[in-house]
Tab-separated table of C-alpha atoms in Angstrom:
chain	number	residue	atom	x	y	z
A	1	UNK	CA	126.232	93.890	125.002
A	2	UNK	CA	122.971	94.081	123.041
A	3	UNK	CA	122.858	97.018	120.661
A	4	UNK	CA	120.249	99.650	121.498
A	5	UNK	CA	117.215	100.170	119.311
A	6	UNK	CA	117.954	103.201	117.136
A	7	UNK	CA	114.861	105.411	116.917
A	8	UNK	CA	113.827	108.087	114.454
A	9	UNK	CA	110.947	110.547	114.853
A	10	UNK	CA	108.812	111.742	111.939
A	11	UNK	CA	108.174	115.417	112.576
A	12	UNK	CA	109.131	117.803	115.345
A	13	UNK	CA	105.762	117.803	117.095
A	14	UNK	CA	105.432	119.540	120.447
A	15	UNK	CA	104.455	116.271	122.114
A	16	UNK	CA	107.537	114.554	120.704
A	17	UNK	CA	109.710	117.448	121.852
A	18	UNK	CA	108.326	117.562	125.389
A	19	UNK	CA	107.544	113.914	126.132
A	20	UNK	CA	108.383	111.114	123.722
A	21	UNK	CA	111.692	112.444	122.460
A	22	UNK	CA	113.124	112.764	125.985
A	23	UNK	CA	111.596	109.386	126.890
A	24	UNK	CA	113.311	107.642	123.980
A	25	UNK	CA	116.571	109.385	124.873
A	26	UNK	CA	116.294	108.284	128.521
A	27	UNK	CA	115.033	104.750	127.961
A	28	UNK	CA	117.267	101.764	128.595
A	29	UNK	CA	118.147	99.951	125.391
A	30	UNK	CA	117.110	102.859	123.166
A	31	UNK	CA	118.891	105.623	121.286
A	32	UNK	CA	117.228	108.692	119.798
A	33	UNK	CA	119.220	108.722	116.569
A	34	UNK	CA	117.275	110.745	113.993
A	35	UNK	CA	114.601	113.370	113.476
A	36	UNK	CA	112.819	114.315	110.256
A	37	UNK	CA	112.124	118.041	109.947
A	38	UNK	CA	113.096	120.728	107.467
A	39	UNK	CA	113.041	123.371	110.204
A	40	UNK	CA	116.338	124.062	111.957
A	41	UNK	CA	114.402	126.005	114.582
A	42	UNK	CA	112.191	123.010	115.390
A	43	UNK	CA	115.172	120.641	115.408
A	44	UNK	CA	117.153	122.714	117.916
A	45	UNK	CA	115.298	121.622	121.089
A	46	UNK	CA	115.824	117.953	120.163
A	47	UNK	CA	119.526	118.593	119.556
A	48	UNK	CA	119.730	120.243	122.968
A	49	UNK	CA	118.894	117.022	124.845
A	50	UNK	CA	120.174	114.578	122.186
A	51	UNK	CA	123.261	116.277	120.726
A	52	UNK	CA	124.154	113.406	118.398
A	53	UNK	CA	120.772	113.252	116.684
A	54	UNK	CA	120.812	113.268	112.872
A	55	UNK	CA	118.352	115.639	111.229
A	56	UNK	CA	116.791	114.558	107.944
A	57	UNK	CA	115.072	117.094	105.732
A	58	UNK	CA	112.131	114.837	104.874
A	59	UNK	CA	110.190	111.901	106.259
A	60	UNK	CA	111.212	109.841	103.251
A	61	UNK	CA	114.891	110.488	103.950
A	62	UNK	CA	114.557	109.243	107.507
A	63	UNK	CA	112.732	106.100	106.368
A	64	UNK	CA	115.540	105.465	103.869
A	65	UNK	CA	118.198	105.691	106.599
A	66	UNK	CA	119.464	102.104	107.051
A	67	UNK	CA	120.768	102.845	110.543
A	68	UNK	CA	117.263	103.461	111.954
A	69	UNK	CA	115.505	100.448	113.484
A	70	UNK	CA	112.230	101.957	114.734
A	71	UNK	CA	110.152	105.014	113.957
A	72	UNK	CA	107.895	107.023	116.256
A	73	UNK	CA	105.084	108.868	114.441
A	74	UNK	CA	103.529	111.890	116.241
A	75	UNK	CA	101.947	113.437	113.127
A	76	UNK	CA	98.362	114.782	112.984
A	77	UNK	CA	95.791	112.015	113.320
A	78	UNK	CA	94.759	111.868	109.664
A	79	UNK	CA	98.365	111.098	108.621
A	80	UNK	CA	98.975	108.197	111.019
A	81	UNK	CA	97.911	105.313	108.787
A	82	UNK	CA	99.669	106.663	105.689
A	83	UNK	CA	103.033	107.081	107.347
A	84	UNK	CA	102.801	103.984	109.498
A	85	UNK	CA	102.281	101.955	106.320
A	86	UNK	CA	105.204	103.704	104.593
A	87	UNK	CA	107.451	103.089	107.598
A	88	UNK	CA	106.581	99.391	107.715
A	89	UNK	CA	107.125	99.076	103.969
A	90	UNK	CA	110.574	100.560	104.565
A	91	UNK	CA	111.268	97.773	107.061
A	92	UNK	CA	111.013	99.915	110.180
A	93	UNK	CA	109.334	98.958	113.420
A	94	UNK	CA	106.610	101.479	114.184
A	95	UNK	CA	105.171	103.158	117.260
A	96	UNK	CA	102.402	105.498	116.085
A	97	UNK	CA	100.613	108.006	118.264
A	98	UNK	CA	97.053	107.371	119.249
A	99	UNK	CA	94.668	107.161	117.625
A	100	UNK	CA	96.686	105.011	115.245
A	101	UNK	CA	93.743	105.143	112.831
A	102	UNK	CA	90.485	107.056	112.508
A	103	UNK	CA	88.298	104.017	111.815
A	104	UNK	CA	88.314	100.400	112.913
A	105	UNK	CA	88.724	99.083	109.353
A	106	UNK	CA	92.001	100.992	108.980
A	107	UNK	CA	93.501	98.858	111.725
A	108	UNK	CA	93.110	95.869	109.405
A	109	UNK	CA	95.455	97.608	106.961
A	110	UNK	CA	98.022	98.174	109.696
A	111	UNK	CA	97.762	94.607	110.993
A	112	UNK	CA	98.150	93.182	107.480
A	113	UNK	CA	101.145	95.419	106.735
A	114	UNK	CA	102.759	94.440	110.030
A	115	UNK	CA	102.527	90.781	109.059
A	116	UNK	CA	103.807	91.346	105.535
A	117	UNK	CA	106.793	93.377	106.704
A	118	UNK	CA	107.576	91.153	109.694
A	119	UNK	CA	107.952	94.144	112.002
A	120	UNK	CA	106.549	95.249	115.345
A	121	UNK	CA	103.911	97.945	114.999
A	122	UNK	CA	101.807	99.370	117.807
A	123	UNK	CA	99.779	102.349	118.924
A	124	UNK	CA	101.476	104.548	121.514
A	125	UNK	CA	98.908	103.775	124.197
A	126	UNK	CA	101.299	104.451	127.011
A	127	UNK	CA	99.071	104.031	130.063
A	128	UNK	CA	99.079	100.208	129.939
A	129	UNK	CA	102.814	100.352	130.699
A	130	UNK	CA	102.287	102.371	133.879
A	131	UNK	CA	102.433	100.352	137.108
A	132	UNK	CA	99.232	101.965	138.407
A	133	UNK	CA	97.263	100.422	135.531
A	134	UNK	CA	98.983	97.058	135.795
A	135	UNK	CA	98.154	97.068	139.494
A	136	UNK	CA	94.554	98.138	138.811
A	137	UNK	CA	94.084	95.204	136.454
A	138	UNK	CA	95.615	92.846	139.009
A	139	UNK	CA	93.277	94.062	141.758
A	140	UNK	CA	90.137	93.869	139.640
A	141	UNK	CA	90.888	90.496	138.081
A	142	UNK	CA	91.992	88.967	141.393
A	143	UNK	CA	88.607	89.753	142.931
A	144	UNK	CA	89.752	92.440	145.358
A	145	UNK	CA	86.598	94.421	144.527
A	146	UNK	CA	84.332	91.411	144.464
A	147	UNK	CA	82.081	91.468	141.422
A	148	UNK	CA	82.576	94.717	139.509
A	149	UNK	CA	79.154	96.105	138.612
A	150	UNK	CA	79.945	99.645	137.459
A	151	UNK	CA	82.877	101.496	135.874
A	152	UNK	CA	83.037	105.260	135.349
A	153	UNK	CA	85.519	107.470	133.545
A	154	UNK	CA	86.074	111.199	133.159
A	155	UNK	CA	88.653	113.089	131.141
A	156	UNK	CA	88.476	116.735	130.153
A	157	UNK	CA	90.480	119.822	129.333
A	158	UNK	CA	89.667	123.133	127.647
A	159	UNK	CA	91.426	124.089	124.408
A	160	UNK	CA	88.762	126.350	122.888
A	161	UNK	CA	91.175	129.281	122.803
A	162	UNK	CA	93.623	127.341	120.619
A	163	UNK	CA	91.557	127.517	117.445
A	164	UNK	CA	94.394	126.294	115.191
A	165	UNK	CA	95.058	123.206	117.304
A	166	UNK	CA	94.715	120.006	115.247
A	167	UNK	CA	92.297	118.736	117.929
A	168	UNK	CA	89.894	121.512	116.912
A	169	UNK	CA	90.023	120.772	113.182
A	170	UNK	CA	87.844	118.092	111.542
A	171	UNK	CA	90.174	117.724	108.551
A	172	UNK	CA	93.003	116.523	110.814
A	173	UNK	CA	90.882	113.988	112.711
A	174	UNK	CA	90.272	116.242	115.695
A	175	UNK	CA	87.733	115.991	118.470
A	176	UNK	CA	87.618	114.777	122.041
A	177	UNK	CA	86.687	111.146	121.362
A	178	UNK	CA	89.683	110.395	119.162
A	179	UNK	CA	92.078	112.395	121.326
A	180	UNK	CA	91.067	111.284	124.823
A	181	UNK	CA	88.196	108.847	124.418
A	182	UNK	CA	90.854	106.213	123.821
A	183	UNK	CA	91.808	106.571	127.485
A	184	UNK	CA	88.458	106.163	129.200
A	185	UNK	CA	87.485	103.365	126.785
A	186	UNK	CA	90.777	101.501	126.434
A	187	UNK	CA	91.621	101.557	130.127
A	188	UNK	CA	88.279	99.940	130.959
A	189	UNK	CA	88.870	97.202	128.400
A	190	UNK	CA	92.444	96.697	129.639
A	191	UNK	CA	91.488	96.308	133.282
A	192	UNK	CA	88.367	94.189	132.893
A	193	UNK	CA	89.179	92.218	129.741
A	194	UNK	CA	85.608	92.777	128.526
A	195	UNK	CA	84.117	94.386	125.426
A	196	UNK	CA	80.958	96.532	125.227
A	197	UNK	CA	77.753	94.863	124.076
A	198	UNK	CA	75.486	97.915	123.866
A	199	UNK	CA	76.366	101.609	123.551
A	200	UNK	CA	74.383	104.828	123.811
A	201	UNK	CA	75.816	108.330	123.644
A	202	UNK	CA	75.153	112.036	123.335
A	203	UNK	CA	77.614	114.312	121.542
A	204	UNK	CA	77.973	118.098	121.425
A	205	UNK	CA	79.621	119.410	118.252
A	206	UNK	CA	81.462	122.624	117.536
A	207	UNK	CA	82.813	123.563	114.109
A	208	UNK	CA	82.659	119.967	112.942
A	209	UNK	CA	84.417	118.302	115.900
A	210	UNK	CA	83.009	116.607	118.975
A	211	UNK	CA	83.787	118.674	122.067
A	212	UNK	CA	81.707	116.866	124.706
A	213	UNK	CA	80.579	113.246	124.626
A	214	UNK	CA	78.605	111.434	127.289
A	215	UNK	CA	78.693	107.653	126.870
A	216	UNK	CA	76.810	104.779	128.468
A	217	UNK	CA	77.546	101.144	127.731
A	218	UNK	CA	76.620	97.676	128.849
A	219	UNK	CA	79.506	95.232	129.201
A	220	UNK	CA	78.935	91.526	129.905
A	221	UNK	CA	79.244	91.911	133.682
A	222	UNK	CA	78.975	95.643	134.407
A	223	UNK	CA	77.499	98.977	133.389
A	224	UNK	CA	79.696	101.825	132.209
A	225	UNK	CA	79.426	105.604	132.073
A	226	UNK	CA	82.009	108.108	130.874
A	227	UNK	CA	82.426	111.568	129.452
A	228	UNK	CA	85.235	113.267	127.572
A	229	UNK	CA	85.471	116.929	126.659
A	230	UNK	CA	87.788	119.535	125.227
A	231	UNK	CA	85.619	122.353	126.586
A	232	UNK	CA	85.518	121.681	130.333
A	233	UNK	CA	87.681	122.378	133.359
A	234	UNK	CA	90.624	119.925	133.328
A	235	UNK	CA	89.728	116.766	135.208
A	236	UNK	CA	90.456	113.061	135.048
A	237	UNK	CA	89.401	110.082	137.125
A	238	UNK	CA	88.545	106.392	136.740
A	239	UNK	CA	86.573	104.292	139.214
A	240	UNK	CA	85.790	100.583	139.328
A	241	UNK	CA	82.915	99.771	141.698
A	242	UNK	CA	82.371	96.239	142.941
A	243	UNK	CA	80.189	94.680	145.611
A	244	UNK	CA	83.184	94.423	147.957
A	245	UNK	CA	85.189	97.500	147.107
A	246	UNK	CA	85.842	100.568	144.986
A	247	UNK	CA	89.081	101.266	143.131
A	248	UNK	CA	89.734	104.895	142.251
A	249	UNK	CA	92.552	106.301	140.096
A	250	UNK	CA	93.025	110.019	140.679
A	251	UNK	CA	95.530	110.849	137.924
A	252	UNK	CA	94.961	107.964	135.538
A	253	UNK	CA	96.058	109.325	132.185
A	254	UNK	CA	98.860	111.861	132.472
A	255	UNK	CA	100.310	111.575	135.962
A	256	UNK	CA	103.172	113.917	136.855
A	257	UNK	CA	101.397	116.535	134.716
A	258	UNK	CA	97.922	116.329	136.263
A	259	UNK	CA	99.104	114.969	139.604
A	260	UNK	CA	100.728	112.030	141.319
A	261	UNK	CA	99.629	108.579	140.178
A	262	UNK	CA	97.621	107.143	143.045
A	263	UNK	CA	95.356	104.151	143.573
A	264	UNK	CA	92.724	104.296	146.295
A	265	UNK	CA	91.166	100.989	147.325
A	266	UNK	CA	88.030	101.479	149.437
A	267	UNK	CA	86.681	98.387	151.184
A	268	UNK	CA	84.120	97.851	153.922
A	269	UNK	CA	85.161	95.874	156.972
A	270	UNK	CA	81.664	94.288	157.056
A	271	UNK	CA	78.356	94.718	155.295
A	272	UNK	CA	76.998	98.175	155.951
A	273	UNK	CA	79.895	99.057	158.209
A	274	UNK	CA	82.416	101.854	157.999
A	275	UNK	CA	84.976	101.476	155.259
A	276	UNK	CA	88.722	101.460	155.191
A	277	UNK	CA	90.936	102.893	152.511
A	278	UNK	CA	94.366	101.734	151.414
A	279	UNK	CA	96.485	103.757	149.040
A	280	UNK	CA	99.302	103.022	146.623
A	281	UNK	CA	101.407	105.805	145.104
A	282	UNK	CA	103.623	105.827	142.025
A	283	UNK	CA	105.442	109.176	142.159
A	284	UNK	CA	108.285	108.585	139.708
A	285	UNK	CA	107.032	106.133	137.064
A	286	UNK	CA	107.293	107.526	133.525
A	287	UNK	CA	104.909	105.625	131.262
A	288	UNK	CA	106.462	107.096	128.103
A	289	UNK	CA	109.892	105.737	129.022
A	290	UNK	CA	108.385	102.425	130.126
A	291	UNK	CA	106.584	102.184	126.794
A	292	UNK	CA	109.828	102.589	124.841
A	293	UNK	CA	111.552	99.999	127.009
A	294	UNK	CA	108.690	97.518	126.556
A	295	UNK	CA	108.863	98.029	122.796
A	296	UNK	CA	112.593	97.327	122.895
A	297	UNK	CA	112.160	94.166	124.943
A	298	UNK	CA	109.670	92.861	122.425
A	299	UNK	CA	112.168	93.484	119.626
A	300	UNK	CA	115.212	92.048	121.376
A	301	UNK	CA	113.686	89.233	123.425
A	302	UNK	CA	110.548	88.381	121.485
A	303	UNK	CA	108.251	88.890	124.465
A	304	UNK	CA	104.650	89.780	123.690
A	305	UNK	CA	104.017	93.506	123.444
A	306	UNK	CA	101.494	94.614	126.116
A	307	UNK	CA	99.388	96.669	123.683
A	308	UNK	CA	99.207	95.045	120.235
A	309	UNK	CA	97.308	96.578	117.333
A	310	UNK	CA	94.503	94.097	117.924
A	311	UNK	CA	93.848	95.654	121.335
A	312	UNK	CA	93.866	99.167	119.901
A	313	UNK	CA	91.501	98.043	117.164
A	314	UNK	CA	88.962	97.150	119.864
A	315	UNK	CA	89.138	100.632	121.367
A	316	UNK	CA	88.625	102.190	117.940
A	317	UNK	CA	85.616	99.915	117.443
A	318	UNK	CA	84.105	101.398	120.607
A	319	UNK	CA	84.822	104.954	119.409
A	320	UNK	CA	83.239	104.154	116.053
A	321	UNK	CA	80.242	102.734	117.924
A	322	UNK	CA	79.804	105.944	119.907
A	323	UNK	CA	79.882	108.053	116.726
A	324	UNK	CA	77.364	105.737	115.075
A	325	UNK	CA	74.745	105.673	117.814
A	326	UNK	CA	75.029	109.405	118.470
A	327	UNK	CA	74.670	110.194	114.759
A	328	UNK	CA	71.744	107.778	114.290
A	329	UNK	CA	69.660	109.448	117.013
């Protein structure tokens, strides 16, 4: 029997406690083996669902543990590159939370370090592992919508009351674009396989972080509009509009929290006639668990990882482009 991938987590972040830790523990071919935190109080919830987990008092101690194969990094955004590089230098495979870096050029450091260490390193862009997004890409690229001419994305929540949240602090790489812009941008690139040619944007700032961004872009074969915000009523939706159909995702980014993952395919029976709608539902898929299992398959079987650093670099390039054009106005 193939040995499971033994995972360690750097830091007892809330997201790791509530989502990725349980996902690693539940994933086939994976074992949540270690956690790095000096707080017994923060370690306790992890020990509750993974009783055998080893607790290291420092990040360095976990990276020095020879029994750990892979490391998940859910630290604040500005620490991602530093600790991803240290983990790779220690010979660990790395899954680092998005955004893996704050600037496109930093991805070059990660890609170079990955090659030098001979490890697998990737951004934890979990949605590409969800069957709703794999199906969306299949439908669009198979021509089910005809020629796609417009794509729109929306993602918002309101965290203004949580003033100490790292997403509200510029020094920790906060802001809506880096936190959730990766979803409306990366999902469009994933489904269509295209990259933006022109970008325009408007950004609202608050205490040094972007809290509302409205983005327009021209891709080779379609126009694109999207907004992301950390100051609006929670909402998320993606739509791909072609000349023969519309594909709508109603809970595209965190299904099971926001709602059931559902694809709606709207197609007209004839030009100008009344439409028909078919629906596909994905009520139980856990993209965090699927992400861990895909990572393990790439390690054990050598299959290509669905979301390599090169893909994530392209999304960061788009984020950088939005910041640039909005700042240059």
